[in-house]
mmCIF file of C-alpha atoms in Angstrom:
data_model
loop_
_atom_site.group_PDB
_atom_site.id
_atom_site.type_symbol
_atom_site.label_atom_id
_atom_site.label_comp_id
_atom_site.label_asym_id
_atom_site.label_seq_id
_atom_site.Cartn_x
_atom_site.Cartn_y
_atom_site.Cartn_z
ATOM 1 C CA MET A 1 -0.043 -0.032 0.108
ATOM 2 C CA THR A 2 1.073 3.833 -0.898
ATOM 3 C CA GLU A 3 1.129 6.554 1.546
ATOM 4 C CA ILE A 4 0.478 10.384 0.094
ATOM 5 C CA SER A 5 1.311 12.526 3.042
ATOM 6 C CA THR A 6 3.101 15.700 3.619
ATOM 7 C CA ARG A 7 4.836 14.422 6.500
ATOM 8 C CA GLN A 8 6.543 11.446 4.328
ATOM 9 C CA ASP A 9 10.609 12.236 3.638
ATOM 10 C CA VAL A 10 10.446 11.186 0.367
ATOM 11 C CA MET A 11 10.712 11.793 -2.852
ATOM 12 C CA THR A 12 7.744 11.621 -5.448
ATOM 13 C CA LEU A 13 7.884 11.359 -9.303
ATOM 14 C CA VAL A 14 4.805 11.332 -11.440
ATOM 15 C CA ASN A 15 5.694 9.924 -15.244
ATOM 16 C CA VAL A 16 3.187 10.404 -17.861
ATOM 17 C CA ILE A 17 4.055 8.138 -20.737
ATOM 18 C CA THR A 18 1.996 8.454 -24.185
ATOM 19 C CA VAL A 19 1.404 5.144 -25.443
ATOM 20 C CA ASP A 20 -0.503 3.816 -28.799
ATOM 21 C CA PRO A 21 -3.198 2.115 -28.079
ATOM 22 C CA SER A 22 -2.882 -0.993 -29.049
ATOM 23 C CA ARG A 23 0.427 -1.230 -27.086
ATOM 24 C CA CYS A 24 -0.415 0.044 -23.978
ATOM 25 C CA ASP A 25 -1.382 -3.444 -22.352
ATOM 26 C CA GLU A 26 2.692 -4.522 -23.401
ATOM 27 C CA LEU A 27 3.434 -1.503 -22.037
ATOM 28 C CA LEU A 28 2.374 -2.002 -18.908
ATOM 29 C CA GLU A 29 3.653 -5.408 -18.890
ATOM 30 C CA VAL A 30 7.045 -4.169 -19.270
ATOM 31 C CA LEU A 31 6.790 -1.726 -16.475
ATOM 32 C CA VAL A 32 5.768 -4.041 -14.111
ATOM 33 C CA ASN A 33 8.311 -6.510 -14.282
ATOM 34 C CA ALA A 34 10.827 -3.805 -14.640
ATOM 35 C CA THR A 35 9.585 -2.849 -11.031
ATOM 36 C CA GLU A 36 8.808 -5.787 -8.843
ATOM 37 C CA GLU A 37 12.841 -7.925 -10.850
ATOM 38 C CA THR A 38 14.812 -4.923 -9.911
ATOM 39 C CA ILE A 39 13.493 -1.321 -9.035
ATOM 40 C CA ARG A 40 12.468 -2.270 -5.721
ATOM 41 C CA ARG A 41 15.210 -3.558 -4.852
ATOM 42 C CA VAL A 42 17.368 -0.948 -5.418
ATOM 43 C CA ASP A 43 18.413 1.642 -2.724
ATOM 44 C CA GLY A 44 16.131 4.438 -2.179
ATOM 45 C CA PHE A 45 12.950 2.970 -3.212
ATOM 46 C CA VAL A 46 10.067 3.918 -1.610
ATOM 47 C CA SER A 47 7.070 3.018 -3.692
ATOM 48 C CA ALA A 48 5.736 2.333 -7.403
ATOM 49 C CA ASN A 49 2.408 2.833 -9.051
ATOM 50 C CA ILE A 50 0.766 1.925 -12.192
ATOM 51 C CA HIS A 51 -2.057 3.426 -13.874
ATOM 52 C CA ARG A 52 -3.440 2.925 -16.906
ATOM 53 C CA SER A 53 -5.630 5.752 -18.840
ATOM 54 C CA HIS A 54 -9.478 5.388 -19.758
ATOM 55 C CA ASP A 55 -8.284 5.912 -22.591
ATOM 56 C CA ARG A 56 -5.772 3.712 -23.054
ATOM 57 C CA ARG A 57 -3.258 6.733 -24.684
ATOM 58 C CA ARG A 58 -1.498 6.951 -21.267
ATOM 59 C CA VAL A 59 0.656 5.143 -18.861
ATOM 60 C CA VAL A 60 1.209 6.706 -15.683
ATOM 61 C CA ASN A 61 3.716 5.660 -12.561
ATOM 62 C CA TYR A 62 3.002 7.304 -9.341
ATOM 63 C CA ALA A 63 6.477 6.756 -7.509
ATOM 64 C CA GLN A 64 8.577 7.183 -4.000
ATOM 65 C CA TRP A 65 12.119 7.283 -3.714
ATOM 66 C CA THR A 66 13.729 8.357 -0.490
ATOM 67 C CA THR A 67 15.848 11.461 -2.392
ATOM 68 C CA LEU A 68 16.077 12.814 -5.598
ATOM 69 C CA ASP A 69 20.314 11.323 -5.497
ATOM 70 C CA ALA A 70 18.296 7.944 -4.394
ATOM 71 C CA PHE A 71 15.792 8.100 -8.047
ATOM 72 C CA ASN A 72 18.912 9.780 -10.291
ATOM 73 C CA ALA A 73 21.360 6.145 -9.147
ATOM 74 C CA MET A 74 18.682 3.601 -9.646
ATOM 75 C CA ARG A 75 18.378 5.183 -13.375
ATOM 76 C CA SER A 76 22.216 5.041 -14.488
ATOM 77 C CA LEU A 77 22.096 1.298 -12.944
ATOM 78 C CA PRO A 78 22.795 -0.838 -16.269
ATOM 79 C CA GLN A 79 20.363 -3.374 -15.139
ATOM 80 C CA VAL A 80 17.380 -0.578 -15.321
ATOM 81 C CA GLY A 81 18.971 1.042 -18.358
ATOM 82 C CA GLU A 82 17.625 -2.880 -20.172
ATOM 83 C CA HIS A 83 13.857 -2.224 -18.858
ATOM 84 C CA LEU A 84 14.012 1.166 -20.070
ATOM 85 C CA ARG A 85 15.407 0.909 -23.619
ATOM 86 C CA GLN A 86 12.724 -1.787 -23.768
ATOM 87 C CA ALA A 87 9.905 1.153 -22.086
ATOM 88 C CA ALA A 88 11.467 3.723 -24.843
ATOM 89 C CA GLU A 89 10.571 1.178 -28.191
ATOM 90 C CA LEU A 90 6.707 0.842 -26.891
ATOM 91 C CA ALA A 91 6.698 4.410 -26.094
ATOM 92 C CA GLU A 92 5.823 7.478 -27.555
ATOM 93 C CA SER A 93 7.054 10.021 -25.174
ATOM 94 C CA PHE A 94 7.796 10.144 -21.323
ATOM 95 C CA ASP A 95 7.304 13.072 -19.170
ATOM 96 C CA PRO A 96 9.001 12.205 -15.897
ATOM 97 C CA ILE A 97 7.603 15.399 -13.608
ATOM 98 C CA THR A 98 10.209 14.968 -10.110
ATOM 99 C CA CYS A 99 8.438 17.075 -7.361
ATOM 100 C CA SER A 100 6.953 17.336 -3.950
ATOM 101 C CA VAL A 101 3.768 16.697 -1.428
ATOM 102 C CA VAL A 102 2.946 20.386 -0.791
ATOM 103 C CA HIS A 103 -1.195 19.721 0.159
ATOM 104 C CA THR A 104 -2.927 16.646 0.878
ATOM 105 C CA THR A 105 -6.847 16.886 1.967
ATOM 106 C CA SER A 106 -8.483 13.451 2.305
ATOM 107 C CA MET B 1 -3.788 10.042 4.371
ATOM 108 C CA THR B 2 -4.207 9.307 1.059
ATOM 109 C CA GLU B 3 -3.445 5.606 0.124
ATOM 110 C CA ILE B 4 -3.529 3.968 -3.342
ATOM 111 C CA SER B 5 -4.617 0.561 -3.421
ATOM 112 C CA THR B 6 -6.452 -1.770 -6.610
ATOM 113 C CA ARG B 7 -8.370 -3.468 -3.993
ATOM 114 C CA GLN B 8 -10.040 0.761 -3.101
ATOM 115 C CA ASP B 9 -12.984 0.994 -5.558
ATOM 116 C CA VAL B 10 -12.080 4.542 -6.904
ATOM 117 C CA MET B 11 -11.358 5.900 -10.243
ATOM 118 C CA THR B 12 -8.136 8.531 -10.214
ATOM 119 C CA LEU B 13 -7.135 12.106 -11.820
ATOM 120 C CA VAL B 14 -3.828 12.815 -12.687
ATOM 121 C CA ASN B 15 -3.885 16.782 -13.457
ATOM 122 C CA VAL B 16 -0.604 18.175 -15.253
ATOM 123 C CA ILE B 17 -0.961 21.998 -14.926
ATOM 124 C CA THR B 18 1.824 23.923 -16.875
ATOM 125 C CA VAL B 19 2.441 26.771 -15.242
ATOM 126 C CA ASP B 20 4.960 29.750 -15.649
ATOM 127 C CA PRO B 21 7.665 29.492 -12.087
ATOM 128 C CA SER B 22 6.426 33.207 -11.017
ATOM 129 C CA ARG B 23 3.189 32.444 -10.803
ATOM 130 C CA CYS B 24 2.911 28.439 -8.852
ATOM 131 C CA ASP B 25 3.045 29.371 -5.578
ATOM 132 C CA GLU B 26 -0.443 31.839 -6.608
ATOM 133 C CA LEU B 27 -1.512 28.389 -8.874
ATOM 134 C CA LEU B 28 -0.883 25.886 -5.508
ATOM 135 C CA GLU B 29 -3.008 28.756 -3.328
ATOM 136 C CA VAL B 30 -6.264 28.787 -5.447
ATOM 137 C CA LEU B 31 -6.101 24.590 -5.674
ATOM 138 C CA VAL B 32 -5.243 24.265 -2.179
ATOM 139 C CA ASN B 33 -8.419 26.545 -1.562
ATOM 140 C CA ALA B 34 -10.347 25.015 -4.106
ATOM 141 C CA THR B 35 -10.049 21.581 -2.683
ATOM 142 C CA GLU B 36 -11.182 23.030 1.079
ATOM 143 C CA GLU B 37 -13.477 25.180 0.270
ATOM 144 C CA THR B 38 -15.864 23.959 -1.879
ATOM 145 C CA ILE B 39 -14.838 20.345 -3.584
ATOM 146 C CA ARG B 40 -13.521 18.072 -0.498
ATOM 147 C CA ARG B 41 -17.638 18.223 0.204
ATOM 148 C CA VAL B 42 -18.606 17.715 -3.611
ATOM 149 C CA ASP B 43 -20.796 13.418 -3.244
ATOM 150 C CA GLY B 44 -18.514 11.439 -4.534
ATOM 151 C CA PHE B 45 -14.953 13.418 -3.371
ATOM 152 C CA VAL B 46 -12.287 10.960 -1.273
ATOM 153 C CA SER B 47 -9.092 13.490 -1.697
ATOM 154 C CA ALA B 48 -6.449 15.205 -3.882
ATOM 155 C CA ASN B 49 -3.143 15.808 -3.280
ATOM 156 C CA ILE B 50 -1.398 18.528 -4.891
ATOM 157 C CA HIS B 51 2.102 18.635 -5.775
ATOM 158 C CA ARG B 52 5.063 20.798 -6.831
ATOM 159 C CA SER B 53 7.114 19.784 -9.348
ATOM 160 C CA HIS B 54 11.434 20.788 -8.273
ATOM 161 C CA ASP B 55 11.132 23.068 -10.886
ATOM 162 C CA ARG B 56 8.321 25.298 -10.346
ATOM 163 C CA ARG B 57 7.071 24.564 -13.860
ATOM 164 C CA ARG B 58 4.389 22.157 -13.008
ATOM 165 C CA VAL B 59 1.696 21.318 -10.308
ATOM 166 C CA VAL B 60 -0.182 17.987 -10.224
ATOM 167 C CA ASN B 61 -3.117 17.253 -8.563
ATOM 168 C CA TYR B 62 -3.714 13.290 -7.981
ATOM 169 C CA ALA B 63 -7.466 13.213 -6.781
ATOM 170 C CA GLN B 64 -9.578 10.229 -6.145
ATOM 171 C CA TRP B 65 -13.107 10.207 -6.956
ATOM 172 C CA THR B 66 -15.576 7.333 -6.249
ATOM 173 C CA THR B 67 -16.851 7.723 -9.792
ATOM 174 C CA LEU B 68 -15.726 9.236 -13.148
ATOM 175 C CA ASP B 69 -19.456 10.041 -13.259
ATOM 176 C CA ALA B 70 -19.100 11.678 -9.694
ATOM 177 C CA PHE B 71 -15.640 13.788 -11.192
ATOM 178 C CA ASN B 72 -17.579 14.740 -13.867
ATOM 179 C CA ALA B 73 -20.453 16.074 -12.563
ATOM 180 C CA MET B 74 -18.094 18.179 -9.765
ATOM 181 C CA ARG B 75 -17.047 19.868 -12.731
ATOM 182 C CA SER B 76 -19.933 21.254 -14.010
ATOM 183 C CA LEU B 77 -21.126 22.717 -10.851
ATOM 184 C CA PRO B 78 -20.962 26.882 -10.771
ATOM 185 C CA GLN B 79 -19.116 26.849 -7.647
ATOM 186 C CA VAL B 80 -16.204 24.876 -8.613
ATOM 187 C CA GLY B 81 -16.400 26.741 -11.837
ATOM 188 C CA GLU B 82 -15.330 30.123 -10.329
ATOM 189 C CA HIS B 83 -12.701 28.216 -9.302
ATOM 190 C CA LEU B 84 -11.630 26.389 -12.826
ATOM 191 C CA ARG B 85 -12.181 30.344 -14.166
ATOM 192 C CA GLN B 86 -9.278 31.356 -11.034
ATOM 193 C CA ALA B 87 -6.915 28.345 -11.619
ATOM 194 C CA ALA B 88 -6.933 28.666 -15.524
ATOM 195 C CA GLU B 89 -6.087 32.193 -15.278
ATOM 196 C CA LEU B 90 -2.978 31.500 -13.445
ATOM 197 C CA ALA B 91 -1.635 28.162 -15.699
ATOM 198 C CA GLU B 92 -0.153 27.447 -19.090
ATOM 199 C CA SER B 93 -2.350 24.190 -19.798
ATOM 200 C CA PHE B 94 -3.852 21.415 -18.149
ATOM 201 C CA ASP B 95 -3.436 18.039 -18.716
ATOM 202 C CA PRO B 96 -6.318 16.361 -16.719
ATOM 203 C CA ILE B 97 -5.579 12.252 -17.247
ATOM 204 C CA THR B 98 -8.133 9.914 -15.585
ATOM 205 C CA CYS B 99 -7.533 7.077 -14.786
ATOM 206 C CA SER B 100 -7.298 3.423 -12.926
ATOM 207 C CA VAL B 101 -4.242 2.001 -10.991
ATOM 208 C CA VAL B 102 -3.479 -1.456 -12.309
ATOM 209 C CA HIS B 103 -0.502 -2.380 -10.321
ATOM 210 C CA THR B 104 1.576 -1.024 -6.873
ATOM 211 C CA THR B 105 4.811 -1.795 -5.237
ATOM 212 C CA SER B 106 5.537 -0.647 -2.047
#
Protein backbone atom coordinates (compact mmCIF):
# COMPACT_ATOMS: atom_id res chain seq x y z
CA MET A 1 0.00 0.00 0.00
CA THR A 2 1.23 3.46 -0.86
CA GLU A 3 0.48 6.46 1.32
CA ILE A 4 0.52 10.06 0.06
CA SER A 5 1.19 12.53 2.86
CA THR A 6 3.03 15.79 3.43
CA ARG A 7 4.52 14.20 6.54
CA GLN A 8 6.60 11.68 4.54
CA ASP A 9 10.21 12.54 3.79
CA VAL A 10 10.20 11.29 0.19
CA MET A 11 10.48 12.68 -3.33
CA THR A 12 7.73 11.91 -5.80
CA LEU A 13 8.05 11.05 -9.48
CA VAL A 14 5.00 11.45 -11.71
CA ASN A 15 5.98 9.94 -15.05
CA VAL A 16 3.35 10.42 -17.77
CA ILE A 17 4.04 8.08 -20.67
CA THR A 18 2.20 8.45 -23.98
CA VAL A 19 1.59 5.23 -25.93
CA ASP A 20 -0.38 3.94 -28.88
CA PRO A 21 -3.47 2.29 -27.32
CA SER A 22 -2.66 -0.99 -29.10
CA ARG A 23 0.64 -1.19 -27.18
CA CYS A 24 -0.64 -0.01 -23.81
CA ASP A 25 -0.90 -3.45 -22.20
CA GLU A 26 2.55 -4.47 -23.43
CA LEU A 27 4.03 -1.30 -21.95
CA LEU A 28 2.26 -1.92 -18.64
CA GLU A 29 3.75 -5.43 -18.54
CA VAL A 30 7.27 -4.07 -19.14
CA LEU A 31 6.87 -1.50 -16.36
CA VAL A 32 5.41 -3.95 -13.86
CA ASN A 33 8.19 -6.47 -14.59
CA ALA A 34 10.89 -3.78 -14.31
CA THR A 35 9.48 -2.76 -10.93
CA GLU A 36 9.11 -6.27 -9.54
CA GLU A 37 12.34 -7.77 -10.91
CA THR A 38 14.75 -4.89 -10.45
CA ILE A 39 13.64 -1.45 -9.28
CA ARG A 40 12.00 -2.48 -5.99
CA ARG A 41 15.38 -3.82 -4.82
CA VAL A 42 17.31 -0.60 -5.50
CA ASP A 43 18.46 1.49 -2.51
CA GLY A 44 16.05 4.35 -1.87
CA PHE A 45 12.96 2.77 -3.48
CA VAL A 46 9.76 3.48 -1.54
CA SER A 47 6.87 2.67 -3.88
CA ALA A 48 5.66 2.54 -7.49
CA ASN A 49 2.03 2.82 -8.58
CA ILE A 50 1.25 2.15 -12.21
CA HIS A 51 -1.94 3.49 -13.81
CA ARG A 52 -3.66 3.03 -17.19
CA SER A 53 -5.70 5.92 -18.56
CA HIS A 54 -9.26 5.18 -19.56
CA ASP A 55 -8.46 5.96 -23.21
CA ARG A 56 -5.36 3.69 -23.05
CA ARG A 57 -3.20 6.49 -24.48
CA ARG A 58 -1.30 7.14 -21.23
CA VAL A 59 0.42 5.16 -18.57
CA VAL A 60 1.21 7.06 -15.37
CA ASN A 61 3.75 5.89 -12.81
CA TYR A 62 3.36 7.59 -9.42
CA ALA A 63 6.56 6.59 -7.62
CA GLN A 64 8.25 7.58 -4.37
CA TRP A 65 11.99 7.53 -3.55
CA THR A 66 13.80 8.48 -0.37
CA THR A 67 15.81 11.18 -2.19
CA LEU A 68 16.27 12.66 -5.66
CA ASP A 69 19.86 11.36 -5.63
CA ALA A 70 18.63 7.80 -5.06
CA PHE A 71 16.17 8.15 -7.94
CA ASN A 72 18.85 9.49 -10.30
CA ALA A 73 21.33 6.77 -9.26
CA MET A 74 18.74 4.09 -10.09
CA ARG A 75 18.34 5.44 -13.62
CA SER A 76 22.03 4.93 -14.39
CA LEU A 77 22.16 1.27 -13.28
CA PRO A 78 22.85 -1.09 -16.22
CA GLN A 79 20.09 -3.54 -15.23
CA VAL A 80 17.57 -0.68 -15.15
CA GLY A 81 18.79 0.61 -18.52
CA GLU A 82 17.66 -2.60 -20.20
CA HIS A 83 14.12 -2.18 -18.84
CA LEU A 84 14.08 1.49 -19.86
CA ARG A 85 15.10 0.59 -23.41
CA GLN A 86 12.23 -1.90 -23.63
CA ALA A 87 9.80 0.76 -22.41
CA ALA A 88 11.22 3.38 -24.80
CA GLU A 89 10.63 1.06 -27.75
CA LEU A 90 6.93 0.85 -26.87
CA ALA A 91 6.27 4.43 -25.77
CA GLU A 92 5.77 7.53 -27.90
CA SER A 93 7.09 9.91 -25.22
CA PHE A 94 7.91 10.22 -21.53
CA ASP A 95 7.28 13.21 -19.28
CA PRO A 96 8.95 12.49 -15.93
CA ILE A 97 8.11 15.15 -13.33
CA THR A 98 9.99 15.16 -10.02
CA CYS A 99 7.99 16.90 -7.32
CA SER A 100 7.00 17.29 -3.67
CA VAL A 101 3.64 16.88 -1.98
CA VAL A 102 2.38 20.33 -0.95
CA HIS A 103 -1.13 19.60 0.36
CA THR A 104 -3.42 16.62 0.88
CA THR A 105 -7.15 16.45 1.58
CA SER A 106 -9.05 13.23 2.22
CA MET B 1 -3.96 10.46 4.36
CA THR B 2 -4.41 9.11 0.86
CA GLU B 3 -3.92 5.46 0.04
CA ILE B 4 -3.10 4.16 -3.44
CA SER B 5 -4.18 0.56 -3.89
CA THR B 6 -5.63 -1.69 -6.58
CA ARG B 7 -8.17 -2.84 -3.96
CA GLN B 8 -9.90 0.55 -3.79
CA ASP B 9 -12.99 1.08 -5.91
CA VAL B 10 -12.13 4.61 -7.05
CA MET B 11 -11.21 6.45 -10.23
CA THR B 12 -8.01 8.44 -10.30
CA LEU B 13 -7.41 11.84 -11.87
CA VAL B 14 -3.82 12.86 -12.61
CA ASN B 15 -4.00 16.51 -13.67
CA VAL B 16 -0.69 17.91 -14.88
CA ILE B 17 -0.84 21.71 -14.97
CA THR B 18 1.90 23.74 -16.66
CA VAL B 19 2.60 27.17 -15.16
CA ASP B 20 5.12 29.96 -15.33
CA PRO B 21 7.39 29.40 -12.29
CA SER B 22 6.69 32.93 -11.05
CA ARG B 23 2.98 32.06 -10.73
CA CYS B 24 3.40 28.57 -9.29
CA ASP B 25 2.73 29.48 -5.66
CA GLU B 26 -0.34 31.53 -6.57
CA LEU B 27 -1.74 28.60 -8.55
CA LEU B 28 -1.07 26.24 -5.65
CA GLU B 29 -3.00 28.56 -3.34
CA VAL B 30 -5.98 28.66 -5.72
CA LEU B 31 -6.05 24.86 -5.96
CA VAL B 32 -5.71 24.29 -2.21
CA ASN B 33 -8.48 26.82 -1.51
CA ALA B 34 -10.75 25.27 -4.16
CA THR B 35 -10.24 21.86 -2.59
CA GLU B 36 -10.75 22.96 1.01
CA GLU B 37 -13.63 25.40 0.44
CA THR B 38 -15.66 23.55 -2.18
CA ILE B 39 -14.46 20.35 -3.80
CA ARG B 40 -13.98 18.26 -0.65
CA ARG B 41 -17.70 18.68 0.10
CA VAL B 42 -18.90 17.43 -3.30
CA ASP B 43 -20.54 13.98 -3.48
CA GLY B 44 -18.05 11.36 -4.61
CA PHE B 45 -14.90 13.17 -3.47
CA VAL B 46 -12.31 10.80 -1.96
CA SER B 47 -9.01 12.71 -1.88
CA ALA B 48 -6.86 15.37 -3.54
CA ASN B 49 -3.07 15.53 -3.34
CA ILE B 50 -1.40 18.62 -4.73
CA HIS B 51 2.26 18.55 -5.78
CA ARG B 52 4.79 21.19 -6.90
CA SER B 53 7.52 20.12 -9.33
CA HIS B 54 11.09 20.87 -8.33
CA ASP B 55 11.46 23.27 -11.28
CA ARG B 56 8.16 25.00 -10.35
CA ARG B 57 6.90 24.63 -13.93
CA ARG B 58 4.26 22.01 -13.06
CA VAL B 59 1.60 21.44 -10.50
CA VAL B 60 0.21 17.92 -10.30
CA ASN B 61 -3.09 17.06 -8.64
CA TYR B 62 -3.44 13.34 -7.87
CA ALA B 63 -7.11 13.03 -6.96
CA GLN B 64 -9.51 10.17 -6.31
CA TRP B 65 -13.28 10.08 -6.87
CA THR B 66 -15.77 7.31 -6.25
CA THR B 67 -16.80 7.27 -9.93
CA LEU B 68 -16.05 9.04 -13.22
CA ASP B 69 -19.65 10.31 -13.22
CA ALA B 70 -19.13 11.96 -9.82
CA PHE B 71 -15.94 13.61 -11.07
CA ASN B 72 -17.63 14.92 -14.21
CA ALA B 73 -20.65 16.18 -12.24
CA MET B 74 -18.32 18.17 -9.95
CA ARG B 75 -16.77 19.97 -12.91
CA SER B 76 -20.10 21.38 -14.01
CA LEU B 77 -21.06 22.85 -10.61
CA PRO B 78 -21.19 26.69 -10.71
CA GLN B 79 -19.19 27.09 -7.48
CA VAL B 80 -16.43 24.87 -8.89
CA GLY B 81 -16.46 26.80 -12.18
CA GLU B 82 -15.35 29.97 -10.39
CA HIS B 83 -12.32 28.17 -8.93
CA LEU B 84 -11.50 26.63 -12.31
CA ARG B 85 -11.58 30.05 -13.98
CA GLN B 86 -9.13 31.39 -11.38
CA ALA B 87 -6.80 28.44 -12.03
CA ALA B 88 -7.13 28.81 -15.81
CA GLU B 89 -6.04 32.45 -15.59
CA LEU B 90 -2.82 31.39 -13.87
CA ALA B 91 -1.99 28.20 -15.78
CA GLU B 92 -0.51 27.80 -19.25
CA SER B 93 -2.19 24.43 -19.87
CA PHE B 94 -3.98 21.54 -18.20
CA ASP B 95 -3.59 17.84 -19.00
CA PRO B 96 -6.23 15.98 -16.97
CA ILE B 97 -5.82 12.19 -17.25
CA THR B 98 -8.53 9.92 -15.87
CA CYS B 99 -7.16 6.50 -15.05
CA SER B 100 -7.19 3.33 -12.97
CA VAL B 101 -4.53 1.84 -10.71
CA VAL B 102 -3.16 -1.31 -12.39
CA HIS B 103 -0.30 -2.32 -10.08
CA THR B 104 1.31 -1.15 -6.86
CA THR B 105 4.64 -2.09 -5.26
CA SER B 106 5.82 -0.82 -1.90
